[in-house]
Amino acid sequence: MLTLDHVGKTYPNGVRALENFTASVGPGEILAIVGGSGCGKSTLLRAVSGLDTPSQGRILLDGEVVKQPHAKIGIIFQEPRLLPWLTVAGNVGFGLEDRPKAERNARVADALARVGLSEKANVWPRELSGGQAQRVAIARALVPRPEVLLLDEPFSALDAFTRTDLQDHLLDLWADLKPTLILVTHDVDEAIVLADRIMVMQPMPGRLFDEIADDLPRPRDRQSAAFDFVKRRVLTALDRSLADGRPDGKPAASDADSGAAMWW
Amino acid sequence: MSLAPMTVAIEPAAAEQKPRTGGLPRWAGPALGLLLPLTLAVGWELAVRAGWSDGRLVPPPSVIYATFAELAETGELQRHALATLARVLAGFGIGVVTGTVFGAVTGYSAILRQLLDPSLQALRAIPSIAWVPLFILWLGIFEASKVTLIAVGVFFPVYLGVMGAVMSVDRKIVEVGRVFRLSGIQMVRRILLPAVLPAYVIALRSGLGLGWMFVVAAEFMGASEGLGFLLVDGQQLGKPAQIVAAIVAFAVIGKTTDWIVVGLTAPFLRWEDRARMGGN
Ligand SMILES: Nc1ncnc2c1ncn2[C@@H]1O[C@H](COP(=O)(O)OP(=O)(O)OP(=O)(O)O)[C@@H](O)[C@H]1O
Ligand SMILES: [Mg+2]
């Protein structure tokens, strides 16, 4: 169980990026976080990952305070961030340096097989496509078997085909160990396809605005009416989250019926 | 490769695959580069043989070769070359170690950078040869002052290269190390060292080049052996062939040491995405 207890972050330059964020995420739950640009989503994720320390509040994993990067918490960034001097296999096994070689090789081979890149094991990262590189990054984050996996817009740099492909793929991988997933995204469809729960954040200062349960049956059909219904709710919440933050109180110009897959 | 501009514009990738010299075989490129010096050498040789010039100030290739062979036979060439090489290596070693240490700490710590870098930059602004009188006063006329001068020459490119490389290590990749909870030493070994290596090799090579430059200056300031001594000796005794032979020796040994640096580091840099001539 991951608990965020009144988490706040004020950067040294005085920006209140996050305020009073309280939530708990159960084991194996998939939580999506959406919200306007600059509303503190990355700040939140970095605090949970232990890369940054919150200025207020605490983050608890199974009752233990997270202050630094934690063995049971993995993170996938927007960019693959592969180490260019290691082969694909070397990158995937990066977190297993302290394990016996045989075990490491077996786990790396297994992870690569599961992201469908076995034949790329001995290739340099620069020889991969963007989608392949991000799959390697996913494999690298999953190999240490984290209890919590954080994803900060993991697919936003990819084209629409690769993106839906990797979304489905992520669910397959998740089904194996069922880690807690926290996914930050700008893509409402992505949030709805993947998540059990969608949190909408509001900017300045970044805080929780609304929470929408997403209990559509899996596997989810992106074309179904039920999907559209959830999507409309999320888009409405997003509009209101922005309107609330505006002095004129008017909603942003955006139409839930336009069917736009991306919400910025 | 087609000469039609349109084809070139449409298929740049396809054009890149082929050797630069178009349809010619792979050795043709280097051979083309040799054409000019070889023509000049052969032409000069013929001119001297034909009696158009006495070749006293500019000796023909055959005379240079003979001088070279004679120096090599008597063991003189080896003695002088080894003396020079030893000085370069000693100065290079000292310059690399100090340059690496200073570059690493100033690159890593902003406070140390603010403390040290202005002074080092000020020292760098002094033409290094200007130190010679002082070094001789301090360290005497023998090896110590020579090696020091070479070390000073090697220090600055290595220092600057390492500092720049450490400062520009991608913070995002350092974060990957942090996520995997690397200790300080692991971070250096698994992230920082490989990340700075390409720039480090370049710094080493320019340091080595300067080392070879400065050994000549050092040997000019008075030496009883070394290739630089051969140069001065050739000048004073009016033996241009000996001067050219020493220059050739400098070129060959200098280039060889550079190849050695490249060759020793190449296995660690295979991942680098460099535009290579003629494919794999
Ligand atoms: N290192 C930092 N120093 C100072 N301010 C920062 C820093 N990082 C982020 N901020 C500020 O904090 C706020 C929240 O930033 P954050 O990156 O968390 O937003 P985000 O929700 O991830 O936005 P996006 O959707 O564009 O990625 C922004 O106003 C940003 O300018
Ligand atoms: Mg962000």
Coordinates of C-alpha atoms and ligand atoms in Angstrom, one line a residue:
Chain A
M1 CA 0.0 0.0 0.0
L2 CA 1.4 3.3 -1.1
T3 CA 0.2 6.3 0.9
L4 CA 0.7 10.0 0.1
D5 CA 0.1 11.9 3.3
H6 CA -0.4 15.7 2.8
V7 CA 2.4 15.9 0.3
G8 CA 3.5 19.3 -0.8
K9 CA 6.4 20.7 -2.8
T10 CA 7.6 24.2 -3.0
Y11 CA 10.6 24.7 -5.2
P12 CA 13.5 26.9 -4.1
N13 CA 12.3 29.5 -6.6
G14 CA 9.0 29.8 -4.6
V15 CA 6.8 27.9 -7.0
R16 CA 4.2 25.9 -5.1
A17 CA 4.1 22.9 -7.5
L18 CA 2.1 20.7 -5.2
E19 CA 0.0 21.2 -2.1
N20 CA -1.7 19.0 0.4
F21 CA -1.9 15.9 -1.9
T22 CA -3.3 13.0 0.0
A23 CA -4.1 9.6 -1.6
S24 CA -3.5 6.0 -1.1
V25 CA -3.0 3.4 -3.8
G26 CA -3.6 -0.3 -3.1
P27 CA -1.4 -3.2 -4.2
G28 CA -1.9 -3.9 -7.9
E29 CA -4.0 -0.9 -8.5
I30 CA -3.6 1.2 -11.6
L31 CA -3.9 4.9 -10.9
A32 CA -3.8 7.5 -13.7
I33 CA -3.1 11.1 -13.1
V34 CA -4.2 13.7 -15.6
G35 CA -4.2 17.5 -15.5
G36 CA -3.1 20.6 -17.2
S37 CA 0.5 21.3 -18.0
G38 CA 2.4 22.5 -14.9
C39 CA -0.1 21.2 -12.3
G40 CA 2.6 19.2 -10.5
K41 CA 2.2 15.7 -11.9
S42 CA 5.9 15.2 -12.5
T43 CA 6.6 16.8 -9.2
L44 CA 4.3 14.3 -7.5
L45 CA 5.8 11.3 -9.3
R46 CA 9.4 12.4 -8.6
A47 CA 8.5 12.8 -4.9
V48 CA 7.1 9.3 -4.8
S49 CA 10.2 7.9 -6.6
G50 CA 12.4 9.4 -4.0
L51 CA 14.3 11.4 -6.6
D52 CA 13.0 14.7 -5.0
T53 CA 12.0 15.1 -1.4
P54 CA 8.6 16.7 -0.6
S55 CA 8.7 19.9 1.4
Q56 CA 5.6 18.9 3.3
G57 CA 4.0 15.6 4.2
R58 CA 5.3 12.1 3.8
I59 CA 5.2 9.2 1.3
L60 CA 4.8 5.8 2.9
L61 CA 5.3 2.4 1.2
D62 CA 3.8 -0.3 3.4
G63 CA 4.2 2.0 6.4
E64 CA 7.9 2.9 5.6
V65 CA 8.7 6.5 4.8
V66 CA 10.2 6.9 1.3
K67 CA 13.0 9.5 1.4
Q68 CA 15.3 8.2 -1.3
P69 CA 14.9 6.0 -4.3
H70 CA 13.5 2.7 -3.0
A71 CA 14.3 -0.8 -4.1
K72 CA 10.6 -1.6 -4.5
I73 CA 9.8 1.6 -6.5
G74 CA 10.6 1.8 -10.1
I75 CA 10.1 4.7 -12.6
I76 CA 9.8 5.0 -16.3
F77 CA 10.5 8.4 -17.7
Q78 CA 9.1 10.1 -20.8
E79 CA 12.4 9.3 -22.6
P80 CA 13.8 5.8 -22.5
R81 CA 17.0 7.1 -20.8
L82 CA 19.0 4.0 -21.9
L83 CA 22.7 4.1 -21.2
P84 CA 24.2 4.3 -24.6
W85 CA 27.4 2.5 -23.6
L86 CA 25.5 -0.7 -22.6
T87 CA 23.9 -3.1 -25.0
V88 CA 20.2 -3.7 -24.7
A89 CA 20.8 -6.7 -22.4
G90 CA 23.2 -4.6 -20.4
N91 CA 20.6 -1.9 -19.9
V92 CA 17.9 -4.3 -19.0
G93 CA 20.2 -6.0 -16.4
F94 CA 21.4 -2.7 -15.0
G95 CA 19.5 -3.1 -11.7
L96 CA 20.8 -6.7 -11.2
E97 CA 24.5 -6.0 -10.9
D98 CA 24.7 -7.6 -7.5
R99 CA 23.1 -10.9 -8.6
P100 CA 24.9 -13.9 -9.8
K101 CA 25.6 -13.8 -13.5
A102 CA 23.5 -16.8 -14.3
E103 CA 20.5 -15.4 -12.5
R104 CA 21.0 -12.0 -14.1
N105 CA 21.3 -13.5 -17.6
A106 CA 18.2 -15.6 -17.2
R107 CA 16.1 -12.7 -15.9
V108 CA 17.3 -10.4 -18.6
A109 CA 16.5 -13.0 -21.3
D110 CA 13.1 -13.5 -19.8
A111 CA 12.3 -9.7 -19.6
L112 CA 13.5 -9.2 -23.2
A113 CA 11.4 -12.1 -24.4
R114 CA 8.4 -10.6 -22.7
V115 CA 8.8 -7.2 -24.4
G116 CA 9.4 -9.1 -27.6
L117 CA 13.0 -7.9 -28.1
S118 CA 15.0 -11.1 -27.6
E119 CA 16.8 -10.7 -30.9
K120 CA 17.9 -7.2 -30.0
A121 CA 19.8 -8.3 -26.8
N122 CA 23.2 -7.5 -28.2
V123 CA 22.4 -4.3 -30.0
W124 CA 23.3 -0.8 -29.0
P125 CA 20.5 1.5 -27.9
R126 CA 21.1 3.8 -30.8
E127 CA 20.1 1.1 -33.1
L128 CA 16.6 0.9 -31.7
S129 CA 13.4 2.7 -32.8
G130 CA 11.7 5.0 -30.3
G131 CA 9.1 2.4 -29.4
Q132 CA 11.7 -0.4 -29.0
A133 CA 13.8 1.8 -26.8
Q134 CA 10.9 2.5 -24.6
R135 CA 10.1 -1.2 -24.4
V136 CA 13.7 -1.8 -23.2
A137 CA 13.2 0.9 -20.6
I138 CA 10.0 -0.9 -19.4
A139 CA 11.9 -4.1 -19.3
R140 CA 14.7 -2.5 -17.3
A141 CA 12.2 -1.1 -14.8
L142 CA 10.4 -4.4 -14.4
V143 CA 13.4 -6.7 -14.0
P144 CA 14.0 -5.8 -10.3
R145 CA 10.3 -6.7 -9.7
P146 CA 9.1 -3.4 -8.2
E147 CA 6.0 -3.3 -6.1
V148 CA 5.3 0.2 -7.4
L149 CA 6.0 1.3 -10.9
L150 CA 5.7 5.0 -11.7
L151 CA 5.3 6.1 -15.3
D152 CA 5.6 9.8 -16.4
E153 CA 4.1 10.2 -19.8
P154 CA 5.8 7.0 -20.9
F155 CA 4.3 6.9 -24.4
S156 CA 3.8 10.5 -25.2
A157 CA 6.8 10.7 -27.6
L158 CA 5.5 7.8 -29.7
D159 CA 3.2 7.7 -32.6
A160 CA -0.4 6.7 -32.1
F161 CA 0.0 3.1 -33.3
T162 CA 3.0 2.3 -31.2
R163 CA 1.3 4.0 -28.3
T164 CA -1.8 1.8 -28.3
D165 CA 0.4 -1.2 -28.9
L166 CA 2.5 -0.4 -25.9
Q167 CA -0.5 0.3 -23.7
D168 CA -1.8 -3.1 -24.3
H169 CA 1.7 -4.5 -23.8
L170 CA 2.0 -2.7 -20.5
L171 CA -1.2 -4.4 -19.3
D172 CA 0.1 -7.8 -20.3
L173 CA 3.3 -7.2 -18.4
W174 CA 1.4 -5.8 -15.4
A175 CA -0.8 -8.9 -15.3
D176 CA 2.3 -11.0 -14.4
L177 CA 3.5 -9.4 -11.2
K178 CA 0.6 -7.0 -10.7
P179 CA 2.7 -4.1 -9.3
T180 CA 0.9 -0.8 -8.3
L181 CA 1.1 1.5 -11.3
I182 CA 0.9 5.2 -11.2
L183 CA 0.7 6.7 -14.6
V184 CA 0.9 10.4 -15.5
T185 CA -0.5 11.1 -18.9
H186 CA -1.9 13.8 -21.2
D187 CA -3.8 11.2 -23.1
V188 CA -7.3 10.7 -21.7
D189 CA -7.8 7.6 -23.8
E190 CA -4.7 6.1 -22.4
A191 CA -5.8 6.9 -18.8
I192 CA -9.1 5.3 -19.4
V193 CA -7.8 2.1 -21.1
L194 CA -5.2 1.5 -18.4
A195 CA -6.5 2.8 -15.1
D196 CA -8.7 1.6 -12.3
R197 CA -9.0 5.1 -11.0
I198 CA -8.3 8.5 -12.6
M199 CA -7.2 11.5 -10.6
V200 CA -7.6 15.0 -12.1
M201 CA -5.2 17.6 -10.8
Q202 CA -5.6 21.3 -10.7
P203 CA -2.7 23.8 -11.2
M204 CA -1.3 26.6 -9.1
P205 CA -0.8 25.3 -6.7
G206 CA -1.0 21.7 -7.9
R207 CA -3.6 19.7 -6.0
L208 CA -6.1 17.0 -6.4
F209 CA -9.3 18.2 -8.1
D210 CA -11.5 15.2 -8.8
E211 CA -11.3 11.4 -8.8
I212 CA -13.1 9.2 -11.3
A213 CA -13.4 5.5 -10.9
D214 CA -12.9 3.5 -14.1
D215 CA -14.3 0.1 -13.7
L216 CA -15.0 -0.7 -17.3
P217 CA -14.5 -4.5 -17.9
R218 CA -11.1 -5.5 -19.3
P219 CA -9.9 -5.8 -21.9
R220 CA -11.3 -2.4 -22.7
D221 CA -12.8 -1.4 -26.0
R222 CA -11.7 2.1 -27.0
Q223 CA -14.8 2.4 -29.3
S224 CA -17.5 1.4 -26.8
A225 CA -20.2 3.8 -25.5
A226 CA -19.2 3.0 -21.9
F227 CA -15.7 4.1 -22.8
D228 CA -17.0 7.4 -24.2
F229 CA -19.1 7.9 -21.1
V230 CA -16.1 7.7 -18.8
K231 CA -14.1 9.9 -21.2
R232 CA -16.7 12.6 -21.1
R233 CA -16.6 12.6 -17.4
V234 CA -12.9 13.0 -17.3
L235 CA -12.9 15.7 -19.9
T236 CA -15.6 17.6 -18.1
A237 CA -13.6 17.3 -14.9
L238 CA -10.5 18.6 -16.7
D239 CA -12.4 21.6 -18.0
R240 CA -13.7 22.5 -14.7
S241 CA -10.3 22.0 -13.1
L242 CA -8.9 24.7 -15.3
A243 CA -11.9 27.0 -15.1
D244 CA -11.7 26.9 -11.3
G245 CA -8.2 28.1 -11.5
R246 CA -9.1 31.0 -13.8
P247 CA -10.0 34.5 -12.6
D248 CA -13.0 34.7 -15.0
G249 CA -14.3 31.3 -14.0
K250 CA -15.1 30.3 -17.6
P251 CA -14.3 26.8 -18.8
A252 CA -11.5 26.4 -21.3
A253 CA -12.5 26.2 -24.9
S254 CA -12.7 22.5 -25.4
D255 CA -15.4 20.2 -26.5
A256 CA -15.9 16.8 -25.0
D257 CA -17.7 15.6 -28.1
S258 CA -14.9 16.5 -30.5
G259 CA -13.5 13.0 -29.8
A260 CA -10.0 14.4 -29.5
A261 CA -7.8 11.6 -28.2
M262 CA -5.3 14.0 -26.8
W263 CA -6.1 16.4 -24.1
W264 CA -3.4 19.0 -23.5
Chain B
M1 CA 26.8 8.2 -57.3
S2 CA 24.9 10.1 -59.8
L3 CA 26.0 13.6 -60.6
A4 CA 22.5 14.8 -61.2
P5 CA 21.6 17.1 -58.4
M6 CA 18.1 15.8 -58.1
T7 CA 19.2 12.2 -57.4
V8 CA 21.6 13.4 -54.8
A9 CA 19.0 15.4 -53.1
I10 CA 16.4 12.6 -53.1
E11 CA 18.7 9.8 -52.0
P12 CA 21.2 11.2 -49.6
A13 CA 21.2 8.0 -47.5
A14 CA 21.9 5.9 -50.5
A15 CA 24.7 8.2 -51.5
E16 CA 26.3 8.1 -48.1
Q17 CA 26.6 4.3 -48.2
K18 CA 29.1 4.4 -51.0
P19 CA 32.7 5.3 -50.6
R20 CA 33.3 9.0 -51.0
T21 CA 35.4 8.5 -54.2
G22 CA 32.4 7.1 -56.0
G23 CA 33.0 4.0 -58.0
L24 CA 36.8 3.7 -57.2
P25 CA 38.1 1.0 -54.9
R26 CA 38.5 1.7 -51.2
W27 CA 42.3 2.2 -51.3
A28 CA 41.9 4.9 -54.0
G29 CA 41.1 7.6 -51.4
P30 CA 44.3 7.4 -49.4
A31 CA 46.3 6.8 -52.5
L32 CA 44.9 10.0 -53.9
G33 CA 46.2 11.8 -50.8
L34 CA 49.7 10.4 -51.4
L35 CA 49.8 11.5 -55.0
L36 CA 50.9 15.1 -54.3
P37 CA 53.8 14.4 -51.8
L38 CA 55.0 11.5 -53.8
T39 CA 55.1 13.6 -57.0
L40 CA 56.9 16.4 -55.3
A41 CA 59.4 13.9 -53.8
V42 CA 60.1 12.1 -57.0
G43 CA 60.2 15.4 -58.9
W44 CA 62.8 16.9 -56.5
E45 CA 64.9 13.7 -56.7
L46 CA 64.9 13.9 -60.5
A47 CA 65.7 17.6 -60.4
V48 CA 68.7 17.1 -58.2
R49 CA 69.9 14.1 -60.2
A50 CA 69.5 16.0 -63.4
G51 CA 71.7 18.7 -61.9
W52 CA 69.1 21.5 -62.0
S53 CA 69.8 22.0 -58.3
D54 CA 72.6 20.9 -56.0
G55 CA 70.1 20.0 -53.3
R56 CA 72.3 21.3 -50.5
L57 CA 69.7 23.3 -48.6
V58 CA 66.8 21.0 -49.6
P59 CA 68.2 17.5 -49.7
P60 CA 66.5 15.0 -52.0
P61 CA 64.7 12.0 -50.6
S62 CA 67.6 9.6 -51.3
V63 CA 69.9 11.7 -49.2
I64 CA 67.4 12.0 -46.4
Y65 CA 66.9 8.2 -46.5
A66 CA 70.6 7.6 -46.4
T67 CA 71.0 9.9 -43.4
F68 CA 68.1 8.2 -41.7
A69 CA 69.6 4.8 -42.4
E70 CA 73.0 5.9 -41.1
L71 CA 71.6 7.3 -37.9
A72 CA 69.6 4.1 -37.4
E73 CA 72.6 1.9 -38.1
T74 CA 74.8 3.7 -35.6
G75 CA 72.0 3.5 -33.0
E76 CA 72.0 7.3 -32.8
L77 CA 68.4 7.6 -34.0
Q78 CA 67.1 5.1 -31.5
R79 CA 69.0 6.8 -28.6
H80 CA 67.6 10.2 -29.5
A81 CA 64.1 8.9 -30.2
L82 CA 64.0 7.1 -26.9
A83 CA 65.2 10.1 -25.0
T84 CA 62.5 12.2 -26.6
L85 CA 59.8 9.6 -26.1
A86 CA 60.7 9.1 -22.4
R87 CA 60.4 12.9 -21.9
V88 CA 57.0 13.0 -23.6
L89 CA 55.7 10.0 -21.7
A90 CA 56.8 11.4 -18.4
G91 CA 55.4 14.8 -19.1
F92 CA 52.2 13.3 -20.6
G93 CA 51.8 11.1 -17.5
I94 CA 52.1 13.9 -15.1
G95 CA 50.0 16.2 -17.2
V96 CA 47.2 13.7 -17.6
V97 CA 47.1 12.7 -13.9
T98 CA 47.0 16.3 -12.7
G99 CA 44.7 17.5 -15.5
T100 CA 42.3 14.6 -14.8
V101 CA 42.2 15.2 -11.1
F102 CA 41.7 19.0 -11.4
G103 CA 39.2 18.6 -14.3
A104 CA 37.2 16.0 -12.4
V105 CA 36.9 18.0 -9.1
T106 CA 36.2 21.3 -10.8
G107 CA 33.6 19.6 -13.1
Y108 CA 32.0 17.9 -10.2
S109 CA 31.9 20.7 -7.6
A110 CA 30.7 24.2 -8.4
I111 CA 32.5 25.5 -5.3
L112 CA 35.8 24.0 -6.3
R113 CA 35.3 25.3 -9.8
Q114 CA 34.7 28.8 -8.6
L115 CA 37.8 28.5 -6.4
L116 CA 40.2 27.0 -8.9
D117 CA 39.1 27.6 -12.4
P118 CA 39.8 31.4 -12.6
S119 CA 43.4 30.9 -11.5
L120 CA 43.9 28.0 -13.8
Q121 CA 42.4 30.0 -16.7
A122 CA 44.7 32.9 -15.9
L123 CA 47.7 30.5 -16.0
R124 CA 46.5 29.1 -19.2
A125 CA 46.5 32.6 -20.8
I126 CA 50.3 32.6 -20.4
P127 CA 52.1 31.2 -23.4
S128 CA 53.6 28.1 -21.8
I129 CA 57.0 28.7 -23.4
A130 CA 57.2 31.8 -21.3
W131 CA 57.7 29.6 -18.3
V132 CA 61.0 28.2 -19.6
P133 CA 63.4 30.6 -17.9
L134 CA 61.6 30.2 -14.6
F135 CA 61.6 26.4 -14.9
I136 CA 65.3 26.4 -15.7
L137 CA 66.0 28.7 -12.7
W138 CA 63.9 26.5 -10.4
L139 CA 64.6 23.0 -11.7
G140 CA 67.9 23.3 -13.5
I141 CA 68.7 22.7 -17.1
F142 CA 68.3 18.9 -17.1
E143 CA 65.3 16.6 -17.3
A144 CA 63.1 18.1 -14.5
S145 CA 62.5 21.4 -16.3
K146 CA 61.9 19.7 -19.6
V147 CA 59.4 17.2 -18.2
T148 CA 57.6 20.0 -16.3
L149 CA 57.2 22.1 -19.4
I150 CA 55.7 19.2 -21.3
A151 CA 53.4 18.4 -18.4
V152 CA 52.2 22.0 -18.4
G153 CA 51.4 21.7 -22.1
V154 CA 49.5 18.5 -21.6
F155 CA 47.7 19.6 -18.5
F156 CA 45.5 22.3 -20.0
P157 CA 43.7 20.4 -22.7
V158 CA 43.2 17.5 -20.4
Y159 CA 41.9 19.7 -17.6
L160 CA 39.5 21.6 -19.8
G161 CA 38.3 18.4 -21.6
V162 CA 37.6 16.6 -18.3
M163 CA 36.0 19.6 -16.6
G164 CA 33.7 20.1 -19.6
A165 CA 32.9 16.4 -19.9
V166 CA 32.0 16.0 -16.2
M167 CA 29.9 19.2 -16.2
S168 CA 28.0 18.1 -19.2
V169 CA 27.1 14.6 -18.0
D170 CA 23.4 14.3 -18.7
R171 CA 21.5 14.8 -15.4
K172 CA 18.8 12.5 -16.7
I173 CA 21.2 9.6 -17.0
V174 CA 22.6 10.3 -13.5
E175 CA 19.0 10.0 -12.3
V176 CA 18.8 6.5 -13.8
G177 CA 21.8 5.7 -11.5
R178 CA 20.0 7.2 -8.6
V179 CA 16.8 5.2 -9.3
F180 CA 18.9 2.1 -9.2
R181 CA 20.4 3.3 -5.9
L182 CA 24.0 3.3 -6.9
S183 CA 26.5 4.3 -4.3
G184 CA 28.9 7.1 -4.9
I185 CA 31.6 4.8 -6.2
Q186 CA 29.2 2.8 -8.3
M187 CA 27.9 6.0 -9.8
V188 CA 31.4 7.0 -10.8
R189 CA 32.2 3.6 -12.3
R190 CA 28.9 2.8 -13.9
I191 CA 27.6 6.2 -15.0
L192 CA 30.2 9.0 -14.9
L193 CA 33.2 7.2 -16.3
P194 CA 31.5 5.8 -19.3
A195 CA 29.7 9.0 -20.0
V196 CA 32.9 11.1 -20.0
L197 CA 35.1 8.6 -21.8
P198 CA 34.6 9.9 -25.4
A199 CA 35.4 13.4 -24.4
Y200 CA 38.3 12.1 -22.3
V201 CA 39.9 10.4 -25.3
I202 CA 39.7 13.6 -27.3
A203 CA 41.3 15.5 -24.4
L204 CA 44.1 12.8 -24.1
R205 CA 44.8 13.1 -27.8
S206 CA 45.0 16.8 -27.9
G207 CA 47.2 16.7 -24.7
L208 CA 49.5 14.2 -26.4
G209 CA 49.7 16.4 -29.4
L210 CA 50.7 19.4 -27.3
G211 CA 53.2 17.1 -25.4
W212 CA 55.0 16.4 -28.7
M213 CA 54.9 20.1 -29.5
F214 CA 56.4 21.1 -26.2
V215 CA 59.1 18.4 -26.2
V216 CA 60.7 20.2 -29.1
A217 CA 60.7 23.5 -27.2
A218 CA 62.1 21.7 -24.2
E219 CA 64.9 20.1 -26.2
F220 CA 65.7 23.5 -27.8
M221 CA 66.5 24.9 -24.4
G222 CA 69.6 22.8 -24.3
A223 CA 69.8 19.0 -24.5
S224 CA 72.5 16.6 -25.3
E225 CA 70.2 14.0 -26.7
G226 CA 66.7 13.8 -28.1
L227 CA 65.2 14.4 -31.5
G228 CA 65.1 18.1 -30.7
F229 CA 68.8 18.0 -30.2
L230 CA 69.2 16.4 -33.6
L231 CA 67.3 19.4 -35.0
V232 CA 69.5 22.0 -33.3
D233 CA 72.6 20.0 -34.1
G234 CA 71.6 19.7 -37.8
Q235 CA 71.1 23.4 -37.9
Q236 CA 74.4 24.3 -36.2
L237 CA 76.4 21.9 -38.4
G238 CA 74.5 22.8 -41.6
K239 CA 73.1 19.3 -42.1
P240 CA 69.6 19.8 -43.5
A241 CA 69.2 16.1 -44.2
Q242 CA 69.6 15.4 -40.5
I243 CA 66.9 18.0 -39.6
V244 CA 64.4 16.5 -42.1
A245 CA 65.2 13.0 -40.8
A246 CA 64.5 14.1 -37.2
I247 CA 61.2 15.8 -38.4
V248 CA 60.2 12.5 -40.1
A249 CA 61.0 10.6 -36.9
F250 CA 58.9 13.1 -34.9
A251 CA 56.0 12.6 -37.3
V252 CA 56.1 8.8 -37.3
I253 CA 56.5 8.4 -33.5
G254 CA 54.0 11.1 -32.7
K255 CA 51.4 9.6 -35.0
T256 CA 52.1 6.1 -33.6
T257 CA 51.5 7.3 -30.0
D258 CA 48.2 8.8 -31.1
W259 CA 47.2 5.5 -32.7
I260 CA 48.1 3.7 -29.6
V261 CA 45.8 6.0 -27.5
V262 CA 43.0 5.5 -30.1
G263 CA 43.6 1.8 -30.3
L264 CA 43.6 1.2 -26.5
T265 CA 40.4 3.1 -26.0
A266 CA 38.5 2.0 -29.1
P267 CA 37.1 -1.2 -27.4
F268 CA 35.4 1.0 -24.8
L269 CA 33.9 3.3 -27.4
R270 CA 32.3 0.9 -29.8
W271 CA 28.9 2.1 -28.6
E272 CA 29.6 5.6 -29.9
D273 CA 27.4 6.7 -32.8
R274 CA 30.1 8.1 -35.1
A275 CA 30.0 8.7 -38.8
R276 CA 32.5 6.2 -40.0
M277 CA 34.2 6.0 -43.3
G278 CA 33.4 3.0 -45.4
G279 CA 30.9 1.3 -43.0
N280 CA 31.8 -1.4 -40.5
Ligands
LIG1 N1 13.1 22.0 -10.7 C1 12.2 22.9 -10.6 N2 12.4 24.1 -10.1 C2 11.5 25.1 -10.0 N3 10.2 24.9 -10.4 C3 9.9 23.8 -11.0 C4 10.8 22.7 -11.1 N4 10.2 21.7 -11.7 C5 8.9 22.1 -11.9 N5 8.7 23.3 -11.5 C6 7.5 24.1 -11.5 O1 6.6 23.4 -10.8 C7 5.3 23.4 -11.5 C8 4.9 21.9 -11.7 O2 5.8 21.3 -12.6 P1 5.6 19.8 -13.0 O3 6.8 19.5 -13.9 O4 5.4 19.0 -11.9 O5 4.3 19.9 -13.9 P2 3.6 18.7 -14.8 O6 2.2 18.6 -14.3 O7 4.4 17.5 -14.8 O8 3.5 19.4 -16.2 P3 3.6 18.8 -17.6 O9 2.3 18.2 -17.9 O10 3.8 19.9 -18.6 O11 4.7 17.8 -17.6 C9 5.5 24.2 -12.7 O12 5.0 25.4 -12.5 C10 7.0 24.2 -12.9 O13 7.3 25.4 -13.5
MG2 MG 5.5 16.5 -16.4

